[in-house]
Short mmCIF file of C-alpha atoms in Angstrom, two decimals:
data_model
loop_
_atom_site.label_atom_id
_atom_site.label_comp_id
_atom_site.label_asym_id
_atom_site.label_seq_id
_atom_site.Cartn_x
_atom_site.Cartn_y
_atom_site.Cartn_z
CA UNK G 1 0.00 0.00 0.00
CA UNK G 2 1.34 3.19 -0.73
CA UNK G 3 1.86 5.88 1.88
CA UNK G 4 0.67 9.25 0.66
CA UNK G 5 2.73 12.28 2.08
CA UNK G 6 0.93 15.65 2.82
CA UNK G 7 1.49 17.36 0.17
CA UNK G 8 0.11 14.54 -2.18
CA UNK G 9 -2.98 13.67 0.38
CA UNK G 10 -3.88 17.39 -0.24
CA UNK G 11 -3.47 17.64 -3.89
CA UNK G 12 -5.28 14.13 -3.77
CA UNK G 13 -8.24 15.95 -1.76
CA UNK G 14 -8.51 18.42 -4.56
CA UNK G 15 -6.92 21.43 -2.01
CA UNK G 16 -4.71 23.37 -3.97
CA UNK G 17 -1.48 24.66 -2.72
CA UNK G 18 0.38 28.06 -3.63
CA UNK G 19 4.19 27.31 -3.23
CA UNK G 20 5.85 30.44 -2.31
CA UNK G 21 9.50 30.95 -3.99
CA UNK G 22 10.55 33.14 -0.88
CA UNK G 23 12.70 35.93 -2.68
CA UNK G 24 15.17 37.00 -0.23
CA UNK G 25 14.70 40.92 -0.26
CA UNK G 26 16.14 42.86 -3.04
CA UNK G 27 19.23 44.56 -1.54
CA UNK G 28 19.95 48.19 -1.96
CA UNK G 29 21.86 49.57 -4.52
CA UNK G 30 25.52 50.29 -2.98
CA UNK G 31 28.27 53.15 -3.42
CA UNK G 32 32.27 52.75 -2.34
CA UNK G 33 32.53 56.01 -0.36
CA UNK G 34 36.18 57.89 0.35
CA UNK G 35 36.27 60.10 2.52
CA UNK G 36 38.98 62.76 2.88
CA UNK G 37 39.27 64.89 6.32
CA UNK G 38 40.65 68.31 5.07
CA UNK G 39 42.31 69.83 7.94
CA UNK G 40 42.13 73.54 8.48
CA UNK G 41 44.77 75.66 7.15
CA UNK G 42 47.88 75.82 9.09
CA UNK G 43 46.96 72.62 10.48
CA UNK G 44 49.34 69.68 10.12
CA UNK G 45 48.98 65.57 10.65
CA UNK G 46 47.21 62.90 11.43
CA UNK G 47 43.70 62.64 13.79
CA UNK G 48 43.59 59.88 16.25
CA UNK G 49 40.19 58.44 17.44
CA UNK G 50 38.38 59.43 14.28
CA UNK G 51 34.46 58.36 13.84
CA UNK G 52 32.73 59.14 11.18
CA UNK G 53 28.71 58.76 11.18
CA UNK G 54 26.73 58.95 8.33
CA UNK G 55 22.79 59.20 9.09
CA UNK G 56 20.36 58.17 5.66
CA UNK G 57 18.64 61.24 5.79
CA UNK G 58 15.59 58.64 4.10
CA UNK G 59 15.69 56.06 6.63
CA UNK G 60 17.38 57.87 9.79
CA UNK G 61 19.73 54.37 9.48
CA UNK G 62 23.72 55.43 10.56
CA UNK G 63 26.99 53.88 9.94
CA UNK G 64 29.89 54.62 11.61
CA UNK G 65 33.07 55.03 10.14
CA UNK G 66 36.54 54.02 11.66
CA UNK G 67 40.06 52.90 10.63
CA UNK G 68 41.02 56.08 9.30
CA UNK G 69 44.65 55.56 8.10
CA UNK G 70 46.06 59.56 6.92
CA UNK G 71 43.21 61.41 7.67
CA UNK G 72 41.23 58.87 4.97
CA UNK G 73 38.92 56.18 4.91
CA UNK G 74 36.86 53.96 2.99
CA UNK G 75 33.11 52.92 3.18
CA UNK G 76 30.75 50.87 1.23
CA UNK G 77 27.01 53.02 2.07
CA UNK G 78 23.31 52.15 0.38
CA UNK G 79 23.31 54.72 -2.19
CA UNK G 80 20.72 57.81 -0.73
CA UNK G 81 20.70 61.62 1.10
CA UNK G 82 22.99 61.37 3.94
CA UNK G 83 24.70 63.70 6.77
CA UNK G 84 28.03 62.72 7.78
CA UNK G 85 29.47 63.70 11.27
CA UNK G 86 33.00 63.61 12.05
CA UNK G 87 35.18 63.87 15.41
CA UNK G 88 39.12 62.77 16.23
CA UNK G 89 42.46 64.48 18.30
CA UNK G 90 45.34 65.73 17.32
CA UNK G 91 48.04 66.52 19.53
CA UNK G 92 45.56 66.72 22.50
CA UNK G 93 42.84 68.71 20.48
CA UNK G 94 39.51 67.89 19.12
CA UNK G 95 38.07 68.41 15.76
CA UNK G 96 34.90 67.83 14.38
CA UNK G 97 33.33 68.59 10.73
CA UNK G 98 30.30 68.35 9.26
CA UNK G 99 28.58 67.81 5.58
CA UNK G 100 24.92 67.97 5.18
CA UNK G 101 22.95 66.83 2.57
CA UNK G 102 24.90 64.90 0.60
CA UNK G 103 23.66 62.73 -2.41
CA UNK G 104 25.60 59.54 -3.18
CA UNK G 105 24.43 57.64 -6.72
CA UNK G 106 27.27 56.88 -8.32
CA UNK G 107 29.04 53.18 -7.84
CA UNK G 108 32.51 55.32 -6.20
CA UNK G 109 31.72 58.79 -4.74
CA UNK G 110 34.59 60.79 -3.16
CA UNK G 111 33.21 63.13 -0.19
CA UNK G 112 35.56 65.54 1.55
CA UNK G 113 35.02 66.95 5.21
CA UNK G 114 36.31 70.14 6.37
CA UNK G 115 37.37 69.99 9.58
CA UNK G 116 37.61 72.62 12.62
CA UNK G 117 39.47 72.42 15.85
CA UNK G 118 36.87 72.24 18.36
CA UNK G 119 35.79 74.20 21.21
CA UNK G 120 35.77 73.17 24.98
CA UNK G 121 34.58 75.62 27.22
CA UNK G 122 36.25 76.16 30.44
CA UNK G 123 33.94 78.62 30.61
CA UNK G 124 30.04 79.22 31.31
CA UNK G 125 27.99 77.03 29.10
CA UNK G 126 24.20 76.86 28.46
CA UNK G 127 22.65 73.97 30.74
CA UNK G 128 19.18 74.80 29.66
CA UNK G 129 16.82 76.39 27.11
CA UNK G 130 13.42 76.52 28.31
CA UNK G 131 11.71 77.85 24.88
CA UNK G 132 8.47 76.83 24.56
CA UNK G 133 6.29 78.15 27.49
CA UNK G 134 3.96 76.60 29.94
CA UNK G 135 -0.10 76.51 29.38
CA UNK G 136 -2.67 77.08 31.84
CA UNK G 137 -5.05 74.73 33.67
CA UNK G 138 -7.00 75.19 30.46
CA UNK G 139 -4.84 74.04 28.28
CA UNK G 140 -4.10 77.46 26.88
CA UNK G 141 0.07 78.95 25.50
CA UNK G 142 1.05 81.15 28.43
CA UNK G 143 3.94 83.62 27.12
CA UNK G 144 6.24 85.46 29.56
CA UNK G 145 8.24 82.33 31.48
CA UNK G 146 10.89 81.72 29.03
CA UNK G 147 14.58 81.27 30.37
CA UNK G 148 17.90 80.13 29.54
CA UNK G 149 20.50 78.89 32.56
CA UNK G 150 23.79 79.33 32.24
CA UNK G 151 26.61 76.99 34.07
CA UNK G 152 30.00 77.68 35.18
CA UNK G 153 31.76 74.32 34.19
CA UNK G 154 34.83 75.05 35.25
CA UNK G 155 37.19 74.87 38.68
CA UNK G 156 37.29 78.87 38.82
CA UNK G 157 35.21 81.95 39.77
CA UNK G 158 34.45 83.25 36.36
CA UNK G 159 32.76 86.55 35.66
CA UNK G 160 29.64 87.03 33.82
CA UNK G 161 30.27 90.44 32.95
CA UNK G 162 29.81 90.97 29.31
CA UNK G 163 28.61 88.14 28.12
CA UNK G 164 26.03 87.69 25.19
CA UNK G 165 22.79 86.12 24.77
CA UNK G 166 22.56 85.53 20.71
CA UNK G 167 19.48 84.31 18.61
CA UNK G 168 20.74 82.95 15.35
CA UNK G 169 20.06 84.71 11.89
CA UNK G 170 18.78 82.18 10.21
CA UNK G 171 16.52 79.29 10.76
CA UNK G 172 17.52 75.51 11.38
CA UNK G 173 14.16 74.55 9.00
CA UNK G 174 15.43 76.28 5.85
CA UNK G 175 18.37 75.29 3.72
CA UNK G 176 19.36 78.41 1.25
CA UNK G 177 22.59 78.63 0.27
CA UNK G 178 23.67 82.25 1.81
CA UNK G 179 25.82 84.39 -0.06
CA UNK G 180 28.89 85.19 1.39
CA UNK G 181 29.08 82.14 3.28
CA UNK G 182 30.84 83.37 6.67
CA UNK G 183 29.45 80.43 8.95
CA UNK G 184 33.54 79.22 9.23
CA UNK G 185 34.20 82.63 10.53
CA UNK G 186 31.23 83.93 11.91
CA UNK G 187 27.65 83.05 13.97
CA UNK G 188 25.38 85.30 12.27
CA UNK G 189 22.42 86.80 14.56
CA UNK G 190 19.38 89.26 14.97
CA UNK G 191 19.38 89.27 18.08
CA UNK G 192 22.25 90.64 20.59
CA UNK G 193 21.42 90.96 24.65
CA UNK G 194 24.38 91.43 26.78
CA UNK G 195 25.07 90.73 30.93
CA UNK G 196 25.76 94.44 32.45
CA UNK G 197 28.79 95.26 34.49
CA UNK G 198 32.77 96.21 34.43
CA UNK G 199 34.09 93.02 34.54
CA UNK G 200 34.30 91.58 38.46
CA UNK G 201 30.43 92.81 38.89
CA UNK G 202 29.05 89.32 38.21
CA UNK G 203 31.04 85.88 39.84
CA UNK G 204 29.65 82.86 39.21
CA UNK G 205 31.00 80.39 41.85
CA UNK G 206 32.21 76.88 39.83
CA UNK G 207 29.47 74.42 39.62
CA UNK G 208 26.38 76.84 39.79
CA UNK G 209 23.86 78.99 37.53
CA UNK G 210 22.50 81.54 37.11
CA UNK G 211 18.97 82.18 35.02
CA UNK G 212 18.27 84.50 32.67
CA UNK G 213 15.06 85.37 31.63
CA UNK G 214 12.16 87.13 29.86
CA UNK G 215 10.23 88.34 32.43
CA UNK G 216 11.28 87.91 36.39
CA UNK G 217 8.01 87.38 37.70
CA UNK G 218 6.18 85.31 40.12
CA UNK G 219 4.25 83.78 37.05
CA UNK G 220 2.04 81.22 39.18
CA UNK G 221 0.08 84.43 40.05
CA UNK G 222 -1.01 84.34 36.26
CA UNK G 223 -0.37 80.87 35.98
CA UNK G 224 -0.60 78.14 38.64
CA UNK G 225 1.31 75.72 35.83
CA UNK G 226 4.50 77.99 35.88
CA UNK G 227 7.00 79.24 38.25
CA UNK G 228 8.51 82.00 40.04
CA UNK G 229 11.34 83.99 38.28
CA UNK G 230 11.13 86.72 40.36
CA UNK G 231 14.47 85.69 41.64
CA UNK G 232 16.14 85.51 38.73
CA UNK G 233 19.58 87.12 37.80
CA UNK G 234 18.72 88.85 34.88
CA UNK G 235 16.31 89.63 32.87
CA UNK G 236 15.78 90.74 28.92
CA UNK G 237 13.37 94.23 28.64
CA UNK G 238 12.31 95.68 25.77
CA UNK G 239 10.87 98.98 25.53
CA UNK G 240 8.10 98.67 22.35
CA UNK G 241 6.66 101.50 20.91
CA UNK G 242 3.51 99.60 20.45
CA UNK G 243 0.98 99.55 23.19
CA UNK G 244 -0.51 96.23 22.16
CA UNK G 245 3.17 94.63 22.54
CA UNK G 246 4.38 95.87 25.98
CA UNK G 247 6.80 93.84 27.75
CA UNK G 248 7.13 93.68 31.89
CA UNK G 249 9.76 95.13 33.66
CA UNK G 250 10.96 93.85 37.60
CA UNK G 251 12.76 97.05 38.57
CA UNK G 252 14.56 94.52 41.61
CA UNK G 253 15.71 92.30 38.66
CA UNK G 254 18.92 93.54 36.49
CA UNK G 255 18.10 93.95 32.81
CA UNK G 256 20.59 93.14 29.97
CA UNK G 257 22.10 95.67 27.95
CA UNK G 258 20.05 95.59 24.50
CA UNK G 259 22.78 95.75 22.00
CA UNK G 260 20.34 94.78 18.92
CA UNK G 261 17.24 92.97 18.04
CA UNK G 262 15.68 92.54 14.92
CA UNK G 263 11.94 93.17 16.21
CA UNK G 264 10.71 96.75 16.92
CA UNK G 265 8.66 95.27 19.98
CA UNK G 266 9.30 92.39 21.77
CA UNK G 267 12.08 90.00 21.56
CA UNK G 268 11.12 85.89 22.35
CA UNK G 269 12.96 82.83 21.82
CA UNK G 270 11.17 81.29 19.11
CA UNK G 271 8.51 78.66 20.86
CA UNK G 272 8.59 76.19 18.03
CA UNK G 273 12.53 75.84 18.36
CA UNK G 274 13.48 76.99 14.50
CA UNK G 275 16.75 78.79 15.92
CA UNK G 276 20.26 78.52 17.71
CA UNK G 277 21.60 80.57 20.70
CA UNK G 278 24.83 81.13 21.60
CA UNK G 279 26.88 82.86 24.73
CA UNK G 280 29.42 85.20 23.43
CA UNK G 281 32.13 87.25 25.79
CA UNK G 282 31.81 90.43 23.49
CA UNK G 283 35.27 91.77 23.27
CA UNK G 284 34.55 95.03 21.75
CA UNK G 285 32.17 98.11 22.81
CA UNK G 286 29.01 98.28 21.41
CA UNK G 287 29.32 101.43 19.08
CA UNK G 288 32.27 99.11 17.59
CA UNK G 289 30.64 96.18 17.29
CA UNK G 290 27.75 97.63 15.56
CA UNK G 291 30.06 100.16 13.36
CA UNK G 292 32.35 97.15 12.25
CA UNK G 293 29.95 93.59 12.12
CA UNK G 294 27.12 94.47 9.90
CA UNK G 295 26.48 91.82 7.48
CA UNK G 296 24.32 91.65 4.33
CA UNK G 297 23.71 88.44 2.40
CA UNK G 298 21.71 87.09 -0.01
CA UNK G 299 19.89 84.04 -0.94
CA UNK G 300 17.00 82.59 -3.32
CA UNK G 301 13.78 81.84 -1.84
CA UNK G 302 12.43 78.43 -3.01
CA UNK G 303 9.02 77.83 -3.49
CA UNK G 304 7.33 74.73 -4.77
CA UNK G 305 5.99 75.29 -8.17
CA UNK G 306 7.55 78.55 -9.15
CA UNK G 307 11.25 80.44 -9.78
CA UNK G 308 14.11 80.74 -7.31
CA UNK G 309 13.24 84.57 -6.35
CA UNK G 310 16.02 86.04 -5.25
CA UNK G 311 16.34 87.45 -1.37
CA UNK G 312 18.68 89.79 0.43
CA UNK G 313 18.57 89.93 4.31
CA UNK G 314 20.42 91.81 7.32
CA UNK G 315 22.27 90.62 10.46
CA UNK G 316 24.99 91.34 12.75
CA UNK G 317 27.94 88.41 12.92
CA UNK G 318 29.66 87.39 16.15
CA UNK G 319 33.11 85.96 15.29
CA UNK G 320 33.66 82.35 16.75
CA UNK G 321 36.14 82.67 18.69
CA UNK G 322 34.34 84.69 21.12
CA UNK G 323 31.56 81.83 21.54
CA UNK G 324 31.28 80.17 24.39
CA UNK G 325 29.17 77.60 23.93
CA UNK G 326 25.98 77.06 21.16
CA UNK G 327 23.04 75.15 20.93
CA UNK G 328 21.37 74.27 17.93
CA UNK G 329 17.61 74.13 18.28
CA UNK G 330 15.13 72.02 15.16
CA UNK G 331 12.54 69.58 15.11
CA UNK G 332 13.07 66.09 13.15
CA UNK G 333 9.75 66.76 10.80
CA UNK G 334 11.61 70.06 9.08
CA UNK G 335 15.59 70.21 9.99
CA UNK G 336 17.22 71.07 7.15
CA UNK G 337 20.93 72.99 8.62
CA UNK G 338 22.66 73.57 12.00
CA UNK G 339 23.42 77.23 11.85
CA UNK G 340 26.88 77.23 13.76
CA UNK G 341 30.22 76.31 12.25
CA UNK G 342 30.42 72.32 13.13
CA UNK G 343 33.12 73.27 16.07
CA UNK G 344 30.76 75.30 17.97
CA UNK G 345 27.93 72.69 17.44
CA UNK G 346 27.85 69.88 15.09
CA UNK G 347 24.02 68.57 16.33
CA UNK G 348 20.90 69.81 17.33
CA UNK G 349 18.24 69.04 20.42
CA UNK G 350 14.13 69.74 20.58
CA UNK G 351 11.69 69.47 21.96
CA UNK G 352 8.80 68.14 19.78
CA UNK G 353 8.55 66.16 17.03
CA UNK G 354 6.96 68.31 14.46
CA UNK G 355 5.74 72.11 13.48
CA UNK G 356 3.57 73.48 16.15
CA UNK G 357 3.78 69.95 18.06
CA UNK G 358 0.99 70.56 21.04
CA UNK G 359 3.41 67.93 23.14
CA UNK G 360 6.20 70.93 23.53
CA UNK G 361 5.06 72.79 25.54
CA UNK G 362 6.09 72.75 29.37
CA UNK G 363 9.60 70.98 28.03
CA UNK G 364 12.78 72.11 27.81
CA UNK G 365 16.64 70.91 26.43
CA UNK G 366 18.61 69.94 29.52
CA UNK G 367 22.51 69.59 29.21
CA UNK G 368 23.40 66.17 30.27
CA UNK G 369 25.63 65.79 33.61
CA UNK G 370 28.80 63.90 33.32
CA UNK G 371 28.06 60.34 35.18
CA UNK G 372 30.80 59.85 37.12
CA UNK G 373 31.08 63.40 38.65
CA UNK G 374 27.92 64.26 38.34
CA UNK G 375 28.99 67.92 38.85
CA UNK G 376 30.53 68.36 35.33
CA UNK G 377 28.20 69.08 32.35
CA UNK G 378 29.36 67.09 29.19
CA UNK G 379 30.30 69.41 26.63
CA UNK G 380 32.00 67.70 23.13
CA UNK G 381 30.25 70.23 20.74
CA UNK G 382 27.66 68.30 19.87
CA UNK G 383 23.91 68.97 20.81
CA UNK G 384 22.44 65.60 19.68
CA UNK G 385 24.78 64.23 22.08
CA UNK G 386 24.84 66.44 24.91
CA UNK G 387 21.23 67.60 25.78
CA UNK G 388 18.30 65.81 26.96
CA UNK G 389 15.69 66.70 24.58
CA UNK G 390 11.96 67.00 25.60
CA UNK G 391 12.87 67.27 29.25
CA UNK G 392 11.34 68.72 32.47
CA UNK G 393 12.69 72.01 33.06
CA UNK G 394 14.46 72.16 36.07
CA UNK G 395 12.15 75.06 37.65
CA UNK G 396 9.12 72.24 37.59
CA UNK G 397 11.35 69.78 38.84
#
């Protein structure tokens, strides 16, 4: 008697049977990648400890990149958009560089990476941006509680005398090419407040704050979901010509020393996180910085469907070396640039997901402590990296 199988007892029974050829999935189409590290000029040898991430700006997929032998390397990468992030040492100094955008389709692509010696404060640093305001027991924006808290990171008294609060220029959602380029050179800005004093006015003891802010009141009066600022260090006023924009002024509370905003009214950091800020120690007067660091660029404005037209615009530019410490701001639905040379900061924090994200609100970016000394704040120039995003500010704490 013949034994029937399983397969033939169910063809026998008439039950038909759709045999699958399983095609493994079609792999993606590859490139060979080189990449060179261009060193800046006057710069000489090879970087140690060099990592290289590209992030598919289609997929949000990385791949690191190590076993750089003479500042090179080679890396096989699914052809796409990508973003490529670099850091190493040289002779006991950082660098970092950064590419956006770049499009590799061809079987061998060739990308080069400028690279800039990077920054390390021993100075103050930004610990927190609290940006996008609180809301009210009904659920509605309250304005007015916005802050920013500095951090001595150092082992020293350092002074906070003359140092500036800056509002990037441009915005972290578009991606024009601006014309001159001085980003290498330069953070430009529209927005310039500056800490009072003659230089010893303001210590700040190593390992503390101090919070600056928009308006140093008790805001729980207003607003039982806030806090009370009343006790802040400093403050930013404006006085606005319009009497439907009128900002609030704590005469106990010291203000900064406007040195230039764009708005005629009332200056905000922008609630949706579209910017960068900075610290700058401003080593000029004010007349001088304002006769000598006017820039003009220009750009064309894309719009789906029509021309380039093209744009001209107006800022004042801050040179990097007198940054402290920067913090590039964006949202994942809309980045498009980091607005800082890659050695002040080479990543970007939030807080939301997309444009006009309900969830912000009440959350702020919170520099990370070091674990071991908890005392420390890390600080390697890189806001991805360094800042909690979407975290409880530390006055709700």
């Amino acid at each position: 008697m013949k034994v029937l199988t399983k397969l033939s007892l169910l063809a026998a029974l008439g039950i038909g049977i759709a045999v699958c050829g399983c095609k493994r999935p079609q792999e993606e189409p590859q490139s060979q990648v080189t990449i060179n590290l261009l060193l800046p000029e006057g710069a000489a040898g090879e970087l140690s400890d060099v990592v290289c991430n590209f992030t598919n700006l289609n997929t949000t997929a990385k791949t690191s990149v190590t076993g750089f032998v003479a500042n090179s390397a080679i890396a096989t990468l699914d052809k796409g958009a990508y973003r490529a992030e670099v850091s190493g040492k040289m002779n006991g100094q950082s660098y970092a560089g950064l590419v956006e955008n770049i499009s590799i389709m061809e079987d061998h692509y060739t990308v080069e990476i400028p690279m800039s010696l990077g920054k390390i404060s021993g100075d103050l640093v930004i610990a927190e941006i609290f940006f996008t305001g609180t809301t009210t027991p009904e659920n509605k924006q309250y304005s007015g509680d916005q802050y920013i808290r500095l951090y001595n990171n150092s082992d020293d008294t350092v002074y906070a005398d003359g140092v500036a609060i800056l509002e990037s220029a441009f915005l972290t959602v578009n991606d024009y090419d601006y014309t001159p380029d001085i980003m290498s050179e330069y953070f430009s800005v529209d927005a310039i407040y500056v800490i009072p004093g003659d230089g010893d006015d303001y210590p700040v003891a190593p390992r503390s704050s101090l919070v600056i802010c928009d308006q140093a009141l008790d805001h729980r009066q207003s607003n039982p979901n806030s806090f009370d600022l009343s006790g802040a260090d400093f403050e930013w006023y404006d006085e606005s010509p319009n009497p439907n924009f009128l900002d609030t002024d704590n005469p106990d509370v010291t203000n900064l020393d406007k040195w230039y905003s764009y708005t005629a009214t009332v200056w905000s950091l922008h609630n949706r996180g579209f910017r960068s800020y900075a610290i700058a120690r401003m080593e000029t007067s004010k007349e001088e910085f304002l006769a000598n660091n006017f820039y003009t660029y220009n750009y064309e404005l894309v719009v789906p469907g029509f021309d380039p037209f093209p744009m001209d615009g107006e800022a004042y530019k801050v040179p990097n070396e007198w940054i402290l410490d920067a913090v590039n701001l964006s949202i994942s639905s809309m980045f498009q640039q980091i607005c800082t040379d890659p050695s002040l900061d080479r990543g970007w924090t939030h807080c939301g997901e997309q444009d006009h994200d309900q969830n912000r609100y009440n959350k702020a970016v919170l520099r990370k402590h070091d674990p071991q000394t908890k005392k420390i704040l890390i600080d390697t120039n890189n806001s991805t990296e360094d800042f909690e995003a979407d975290a409880t500010p530390t006055l709700l704490q």
